[in-house]
């Protein structure tokens, strides 16, 4: 494929202005939400400092990162389903791949970097203020391995909600959430039924043993000769959930995104 | 510039086009038709906002449904219902003009001046008419090869309509294709080179106004001209009729009357044009 043909799919000449105008259009909304999130984090940190309670910045950051992140991702394509905005967005001279890529990068890498910067600055402000006003030093956590794990875990949810946003024209976030719950319940039921059929374990026994984590499958994997199988299964599961599944969802979202028409708009 | 072959399109409960054929060269076209005839849908099909369910639609040798940037840079559609982001006008121009390679800032300034549009303030806080004028000015300044206008004069006051005609005519370059879909025939009558009339999923009339003036003439009379004329309708002061022209083209062909006449008996009019 020639350079000219490739530039029909992606060109920095278009992608730069696309990123610039998309951020500019979203700027006010982003700033308001950031101020609200940072305010809550700061307030809780200061209340904890006042009562000299040990405050976990990371827990709150993790919760906000996931909740706000998937809420945003779940409606990332909403504009493409709103009349008359969708005509305006679809006619913008950039390729569908560029529009899709911007939304993908903004809601993954962009969100990770941006939320971490806001989090770091808020922690910094909280530490300074707690020292100055209450003489109590909060224990800041600037960076820890769990943050990287959190980001990787987020990719699994991100893929699912990104796809949901491309598929559902109306209430995409809530519909995806409902689908997620139903799908999880169905998978769990299939898993339990499989255990009953293939491993000769009663449904009730299966639930009890699986939740206690002591017997049943875990007893098998606890044996030293089987521990490697468990490690490989875990690794395989992680690769599947944090790479294969998100990739599948992202590219399926692109296929669906290309098919959005004016008549799909509500 | 635009080639449509056997296009099939419709909505769930309403089929619109069956084997629609159309070939548009550079020029200014008036797309006329009754409500629900599919004028806006046809414009959206050309812009790639709707996908054909059969047949082909090519614009500048590309399929609009692929939405390739090389084509999107050359099409500007202003729908009857339009969207503008809540940005100051200057920011909108700064952010959106880089997407159109031949964007003419000088012309935009001239058009904004002509329409006396305020440069400050947020676009979405302007009146509907002001927003429309801004979008029309931006669309003309974008210098795209294809300009699709759906009811462009709706919401414009009388002086603004005149200015719109002046701006479009003044900015018209022979290599562009401008398609104006409208019910306000009088507003664009002086601009249009060729009239396309769409009815029941087909193009039932496709002739230049010059051609039409050579074949037909409008006559106003106080008395009923009788059934011998091609088409007649009662007006406030008497009767307006369409008659077969004798001799060379006659000026003053009433486009609204032509539209009504063609809708009443398309075969009769087309036969007359073929004969001529």
XYZ file of C-alpha atoms in Angstrom:
542
model
C 0.000 0.000 0.000
C 1.476 3.327 -1.068
C 2.102 6.286 1.239
C -0.651 8.221 -0.516
C -3.131 5.432 0.074
C -2.065 5.107 3.703
C -2.517 8.842 4.229
C -6.176 8.312 3.375
C -6.434 6.415 6.654
C -4.049 8.331 8.852
C -2.197 11.592 8.492
C -0.613 13.755 11.175
C -1.656 16.803 9.134
C -5.265 15.962 10.036
C -4.790 14.138 13.322
C -3.085 17.138 14.984
C -5.938 19.576 14.257
C -8.461 16.843 15.165
C -6.888 16.373 18.606
C -6.643 20.123 19.092
C -10.275 20.842 18.252
C -11.589 17.821 20.179
C -9.736 18.888 23.326
C -10.824 22.485 22.845
C -14.459 21.419 22.480
C -14.237 19.289 25.624
C -12.058 21.663 27.645
C -14.780 23.293 29.731
C -16.353 19.948 30.636
C -12.952 18.430 31.459
C -11.981 21.331 33.706
C -15.262 21.272 35.628
C -15.047 17.515 36.226
C -11.376 17.727 37.179
C -12.060 20.500 39.667
C -14.889 18.446 41.193
C -12.796 15.247 41.463
C -9.728 17.045 42.813
C -11.921 18.948 45.263
C -13.419 15.729 46.669
C -9.981 14.128 47.000
C -8.546 17.199 48.692
C -11.488 17.624 51.043
C -11.420 13.995 52.173
C -7.655 14.164 52.657
C -7.952 17.302 54.789
C -10.794 15.861 56.879
C -8.625 12.780 57.535
C -5.677 15.014 58.398
C -7.837 16.978 60.821
C -8.888 13.817 62.649
C -5.397 12.349 62.199
C -6.769 9.323 60.373
C -4.513 7.457 58.002
C -5.770 8.317 54.549
C -5.316 6.089 51.520
C -4.926 8.331 48.511
C -4.484 5.352 46.265
C -7.838 3.710 47.116
C -9.734 6.884 46.339
C -7.706 7.497 43.185
C -8.349 3.932 42.018
C -12.091 4.273 42.586
C -12.275 7.626 40.815
C -10.046 6.472 37.968
C -12.218 3.456 37.224
C -15.639 5.014 37.765
C -14.995 8.304 35.929
C -12.970 6.511 33.241
C -15.603 3.968 32.288
C -18.402 6.532 32.621
C -16.616 8.734 30.078
C -15.715 5.812 27.831
C -19.272 4.502 27.908
C -20.460 7.613 26.087
C -17.431 8.400 23.970
C -19.354 8.017 20.673
C -22.587 9.590 21.910
C -22.182 12.670 19.692
C -22.183 10.456 16.598
C -25.707 9.330 17.471
C -27.143 12.764 18.290
C -28.968 14.762 15.677
C -27.815 17.189 14.239
C -24.383 16.869 15.857
C -23.721 13.546 14.151
C -23.797 15.049 10.662
C -21.309 17.662 11.738
C -18.959 15.113 13.310
C -19.191 12.570 10.504
C -18.555 15.203 7.834
C -15.434 16.548 9.510
C -12.608 15.897 7.029
C -10.733 13.250 8.989
C -10.848 9.506 8.399
C -13.086 7.257 10.537
C -9.858 5.606 11.761
C -8.485 8.942 12.955
C -11.709 9.801 14.776
C -11.781 6.346 16.354
C -8.096 6.526 17.314
C -8.508 9.919 18.944
C -11.360 8.600 21.096
C -9.403 5.460 21.936
C -6.226 7.305 22.918
C -8.076 10.021 24.814
C -9.976 7.508 26.922
C -6.995 5.233 27.630
C -3.544 6.810 27.523
C -4.874 10.363 27.761
C -7.055 9.500 30.750
C -4.230 7.625 32.515
C -1.718 10.454 32.145
C -4.209 13.209 32.837
C -5.748 11.557 35.905
C -2.286 10.793 37.287
C -1.154 14.403 36.892
C -4.303 15.678 38.618
C -3.917 13.041 41.346
C -0.247 13.939 41.937
C -0.963 17.654 42.123
C -3.902 17.074 44.469
C -1.822 14.838 46.743
C 0.896 17.468 46.755
C -1.604 20.181 47.708
C -3.169 17.939 50.389
C 0.190 17.181 51.993
C 1.188 20.834 52.048
C -2.171 22.009 53.410
C -2.395 19.288 56.068
C 1.081 20.194 57.314
C 0.394 23.902 57.289
C -3.005 23.824 58.978
C -3.104 20.715 61.149
C 0.587 19.904 61.609
C -0.278 16.366 60.580
C 1.622 14.811 57.727
C -0.446 12.659 55.409
C 1.341 9.748 53.899
C 1.500 10.504 50.178
C 1.883 7.835 47.571
C 3.323 9.268 44.379
C 3.826 6.132 42.421
C 3.429 2.469 43.166
C 3.234 -0.678 41.145
C -0.468 -1.000 41.884
C -1.122 2.070 39.765
C 0.270 0.275 36.715
C -1.820 -2.793 37.634
C -4.858 -0.581 37.991
C -4.286 0.852 34.513
C -3.906 -2.605 33.010
C -7.062 -3.776 34.757
C -8.867 -0.711 33.427
C -8.139 -1.781 29.837
C -10.440 -4.780 30.230
C -13.361 -2.621 31.318
C -12.432 0.067 28.826
C -12.681 -2.269 25.835
C -16.127 -3.400 26.897
C -17.509 0.113 27.465
C -15.815 1.497 24.342
C -17.556 -1.147 22.272
C -20.861 -0.482 24.039
C -20.597 3.205 23.214
C -20.139 2.434 19.514
C -23.089 0.012 19.520
C -25.810 1.722 21.522
C -27.315 4.950 20.268
C -29.246 5.735 23.424
C -28.080 5.424 27.080
C -24.976 3.598 25.931
C -23.269 3.549 29.324
C -26.210 2.042 31.215
C -27.006 -0.455 28.470
C -23.383 -1.613 28.431
C -23.425 -1.892 32.209
C -26.567 -4.014 32.054
C -25.038 -6.164 29.330
C -21.912 -6.567 31.441
C -23.898 -7.719 34.469
C -25.995 -10.140 32.399
C -22.954 -11.491 30.594
C -21.035 -12.014 33.844
C -24.014 -13.809 35.385
C -24.365 -15.995 32.297
C -20.645 -16.864 32.255
C -20.745 -17.690 35.959
C -23.758 -19.928 35.433
C -22.028 -21.686 32.522
C -18.922 -22.156 34.641
C -20.868 -23.661 37.536
C -22.851 -25.917 35.237
C -19.632 -27.059 33.576
C -18.186 -27.867 36.988
C -21.258 -29.870 37.814
C -21.226 -31.760 34.534
C -17.527 -32.331 34.030
C -16.204 -32.403 37.560
C -19.179 -34.174 39.146
C -19.638 -31.446 41.756
C -23.069 -30.319 42.855
C -24.025 -26.753 42.083
C -24.318 -25.857 45.742
C -21.063 -27.525 46.631
C -19.410 -25.763 43.703
C -20.426 -22.319 44.924
C -19.311 -23.037 48.501
C -16.004 -24.523 47.554
C -15.163 -21.911 44.969
C -15.927 -19.013 47.260
C -13.919 -20.464 50.161
C -10.993 -21.030 47.849
C -9.737 -23.966 49.823
C -11.073 -27.027 48.126
C -12.371 -28.063 44.783
C -10.229 -26.607 41.959
C -7.932 -24.764 44.311
C -7.015 -27.926 46.148
C -5.844 -29.317 42.852
C -3.739 -26.301 42.045
C -2.303 -26.083 45.548
C -0.345 -29.222 44.939
C 3.267 -28.310 44.071
C 3.310 -30.309 40.858
C 0.270 -28.405 39.624
C 1.260 -24.897 40.707
C 2.856 -24.076 37.350
C -0.433 -24.839 35.614
C -2.153 -22.337 37.891
C 0.484 -19.678 37.160
C 0.137 -20.251 33.437
C -3.632 -20.116 33.692
C -3.394 -16.822 35.572
C -0.972 -15.396 33.026
C -3.152 -16.593 30.163
C -6.200 -15.070 31.834
C -4.414 -11.745 32.293
C -3.237 -11.630 28.689
C -6.719 -12.497 27.516
C -8.456 -9.905 29.688
C -5.932 -7.082 29.404
C -4.824 -7.475 25.795
C -6.832 -9.877 23.608
C -10.298 -8.863 24.762
C -9.657 -5.080 24.715
C -8.074 -5.355 21.252
C -11.042 -7.332 20.000
C -13.495 -4.817 21.480
C -11.607 -1.791 20.123
C -11.466 -3.100 16.580
C -15.071 -4.271 16.641
C -15.947 -0.746 17.790
C -14.097 0.616 14.741
C -16.085 -1.638 12.423
C -19.330 -0.479 14.010
C -18.205 3.157 14.049
C -17.617 3.076 10.285
C -21.202 1.948 9.800
C -22.878 4.783 11.699
C -25.326 6.625 9.431
C -27.388 9.765 9.796
C -30.531 7.652 10.150
C -29.129 5.984 13.288
C -29.174 9.333 15.058
C -31.782 10.076 17.687
C -18.681 15.112 -10.495
C -21.577 13.155 -9.009
C -22.725 9.922 -10.613
C -25.625 7.948 -9.242
C -26.456 4.592 -10.789
C -29.599 2.636 -9.981
C -29.617 3.938 -6.427
C -31.943 2.215 -4.040
C -32.662 3.717 -0.662
C -35.461 3.930 1.851
C -36.368 3.989 5.503
C -37.932 1.126 7.436
C -41.499 2.013 6.584
C -40.904 4.246 3.608
C -39.053 3.260 0.445
C -37.683 6.388 -1.235
C -35.541 5.706 -4.291
C -35.708 2.804 -6.717
C -33.091 2.765 -9.447
C -32.425 6.482 -9.259
C -30.028 7.738 -11.918
C -28.294 11.080 -11.923
C -25.178 12.585 -13.395
C -24.134 16.024 -12.173
C -21.431 18.115 -13.815
C -20.105 21.414 -12.461
C -22.904 23.933 -12.131
C -25.543 25.292 -9.796
C -28.480 22.945 -9.477
C -31.840 23.486 -7.861
C -33.218 20.323 -6.297
C -36.971 20.656 -6.073
C -39.620 18.314 -4.815
C -42.603 17.958 -2.541
C -42.250 17.372 1.199
C -40.966 13.866 1.836
C -39.835 13.390 -1.771
C -36.345 12.578 -0.506
C -34.429 15.787 -1.280
C -32.583 15.897 2.041
C -31.950 12.154 1.930
C -30.452 12.508 -1.543
C -28.083 15.213 -0.285
C -27.119 12.999 2.674
C -26.473 10.064 0.354
C -24.141 12.263 -1.687
C -22.403 13.424 1.481
C -21.970 9.866 2.793
C -24.225 10.417 5.782
C -26.600 7.754 4.473
C -25.605 4.549 2.728
C -27.232 3.301 -0.491
C -29.139 0.043 -0.099
C -28.488 -0.806 -3.706
C -26.805 0.695 -6.744
C -23.861 3.077 -6.583
C -23.166 6.645 -5.682
C -19.852 8.207 -6.729
C -18.748 11.687 -5.840
C -15.482 12.875 -7.410
C -14.782 9.230 -8.281
C -15.036 8.104 -4.640
C -17.749 6.367 -2.710
C -19.063 8.861 -0.114
C -19.958 6.038 2.305
C -16.224 5.354 2.800
C -15.870 8.850 4.292
C -12.291 9.197 3.099
C -10.783 12.546 4.068
C -9.793 13.352 0.476
C -13.510 13.437 -0.353
C -14.694 15.017 2.905
C -12.303 17.918 2.234
C -14.203 18.513 -0.993
C -17.787 18.314 0.288
C -19.543 20.812 2.494
C -23.109 20.124 3.521
C -25.298 22.659 5.262
C -28.429 20.889 6.402
C -31.703 22.502 7.276
C -31.022 21.346 10.795
C -27.410 22.099 11.643
C -24.987 21.978 14.547
C -22.395 24.429 15.742
C -20.211 23.828 18.807
C -20.335 26.345 21.651
C -17.174 28.162 20.576
C -16.333 31.792 19.884
C -16.483 32.487 16.146
C -12.752 33.195 15.898
C -11.912 29.908 17.615
C -14.247 27.989 15.327
C -12.527 29.475 12.284
C -9.068 28.799 13.744
C -9.895 25.184 14.638
C -11.993 24.080 11.674
C -10.547 25.928 8.682
C -7.304 23.836 8.577
C -9.403 20.849 7.470
C -10.208 22.558 4.152
C -7.021 22.968 2.077
C -8.289 25.864 -0.068
C -10.034 27.753 2.714
C -10.411 31.394 1.696
C -10.111 33.569 4.803
C -10.394 36.780 2.839
C -13.715 35.739 1.401
C -14.932 34.686 4.855
C -14.070 38.118 6.260
C -15.863 39.727 3.337
C -18.972 37.556 3.846
C -19.049 38.196 7.597
C -18.717 41.908 6.879
C -21.511 41.766 4.307
C -23.851 40.028 6.727
C -22.764 42.254 9.618
C -22.138 39.289 11.864
C -20.641 40.018 15.298
C -17.128 38.516 15.567
C -17.217 38.259 19.335
C -19.414 35.960 21.366
C -20.240 32.289 21.345
C -21.734 30.869 18.151
C -24.513 28.973 19.909
C -25.667 32.180 21.630
C -26.366 33.812 18.251
C -29.803 33.797 16.660
C -30.724 30.980 14.245
C -30.406 33.324 11.275
C -26.973 34.549 12.365
C -25.756 30.995 12.906
C -26.993 30.044 9.468
C -25.308 33.044 7.860
C -22.045 32.164 9.582
C -22.257 28.581 8.414
C -23.095 29.647 4.842
C -20.138 32.049 4.855
C -17.857 29.307 6.210
C -19.174 26.787 3.692
C -18.590 29.128 0.760
C -15.132 30.057 2.079
C -14.212 26.365 2.401
C -14.023 26.316 -1.427
C -15.026 22.676 -1.632
C -15.749 21.260 -5.079
C -19.155 20.074 -3.908
C -21.447 22.323 -1.887
C -24.742 20.834 -0.737
C -27.263 23.284 0.653
C -30.534 22.149 2.180
C -33.007 25.016 2.428
C -30.217 27.608 2.659
C -32.526 30.604 2.810
C -34.736 29.315 5.631
C -34.389 31.633 8.608
C -32.748 34.427 6.623
C -34.366 37.863 6.454
C -35.053 39.464 3.061
C -31.813 41.514 2.800
C -29.802 38.466 3.904
C -31.343 36.370 1.133
C -30.259 38.972 -1.406
C -26.768 39.044 0.109
C -26.635 35.252 0.000
C -27.408 35.263 -3.714
C -24.831 37.975 -4.287
C -22.146 36.165 -2.293
C -22.771 32.838 -3.956
C -22.859 34.297 -7.452
C -19.754 36.407 -6.766
C -17.835 33.450 -5.397
C -18.980 30.957 -7.996
C -16.179 29.263 -9.847
C -17.075 27.148 -12.861
C -15.409 23.990 -11.534
C -17.722 23.508 -8.568
C -21.003 21.722 -8.189
C -23.540 23.439 -5.982
C -26.767 21.654 -5.238
C -29.493 23.692 -3.569
C -32.474 21.852 -2.208
C -35.321 24.208 -1.488
C -39.011 24.927 -1.299
C -38.337 28.651 -1.568
C -37.966 28.580 -5.332
C -38.178 32.377 -5.647
C -35.157 32.806 -3.346
C -32.783 30.937 -5.599
C -34.456 31.254 -8.999
C -31.827 33.693 -10.280
C -28.962 31.445 -9.180
C -29.976 28.093 -10.540
C -28.650 26.921 -13.890
C -30.434 23.601 -13.936
C -33.571 22.380 -12.192
C -33.897 18.838 -10.897
C -37.334 17.763 -9.797
C -37.595 14.672 -7.671
C -40.885 12.872 -7.190
C -41.815 9.368 -6.019
C -38.218 8.241 -5.931
C -37.330 9.389 -9.421
C -35.847 12.455 -11.071
C -38.754 13.510 -13.231
C -37.216 16.666 -14.652
C -33.586 17.529 -15.358
C -33.114 20.527 -17.659
C -31.352 23.858 -17.628
C -33.425 26.960 -17.170
C -32.131 28.226 -20.491
C -33.347 25.058 -22.206
C -36.674 25.401 -20.424
C -37.056 28.994 -21.547
C -36.594 27.833 -25.120
C -39.371 25.289 -24.778
C -41.793 26.952 -22.399
C -43.083 30.387 -21.644
C -45.110 31.812 -18.808
C -48.221 33.788 -19.572
C -50.270 35.849 -17.166
C -53.790 36.671 -18.178
C -56.971 37.988 -16.655
C -59.078 35.246 -18.201
C -58.874 31.476 -18.052
C -56.602 30.411 -20.927
C -58.534 27.147 -21.211
C -57.326 23.570 -21.352
C -55.222 24.113 -24.428
C -52.244 25.276 -22.372
C -49.701 22.891 -20.824
C -50.517 23.917 -17.280
C -52.519 26.675 -15.656
C -53.258 27.854 -12.168
C -55.389 30.572 -10.684
C -53.567 33.542 -9.216
C -54.842 36.532 -7.288
C -55.385 38.722 -10.343
C -56.268 36.076 -12.908
C -54.428 33.102 -14.381
C -50.807 32.021 -14.827
C -50.128 29.427 -17.496
C -47.300 27.545 -19.119
C -47.369 27.416 -22.855
C -45.163 26.065 -25.557
C -42.647 28.723 -26.568
C -42.566 29.826 -30.131
C -39.330 31.228 -31.466
C -36.229 31.713 -29.285
C -35.910 31.516 -25.496
C -38.138 33.942 -23.688
C -37.113 35.517 -20.399
C -39.136 35.347 -17.231
C -39.994 31.648 -16.993
C -41.631 31.153 -13.603
C -39.803 28.286 -11.876
C -42.580 27.719 -9.363
C -45.097 27.364 -12.159
C -42.739 25.043 -14.015
C -42.374 22.905 -10.866
C -46.135 22.665 -10.387
C -46.638 21.960 -14.077
C -44.051 19.183 -14.211
C -45.465 17.593 -11.051
C -48.962 17.577 -12.554
C -47.925 15.820 -15.788
C -44.234 14.872 -15.979
C -44.592 12.742 -19.120
C -46.196 15.566 -21.058
C -43.390 17.993 -20.215
C -40.593 15.514 -20.832
C -42.060 14.600 -24.202
C -42.128 18.269 -25.087
C -38.462 18.679 -24.136
C -37.473 15.603 -26.111
C -39.335 16.875 -29.100
C -37.578 20.235 -28.818
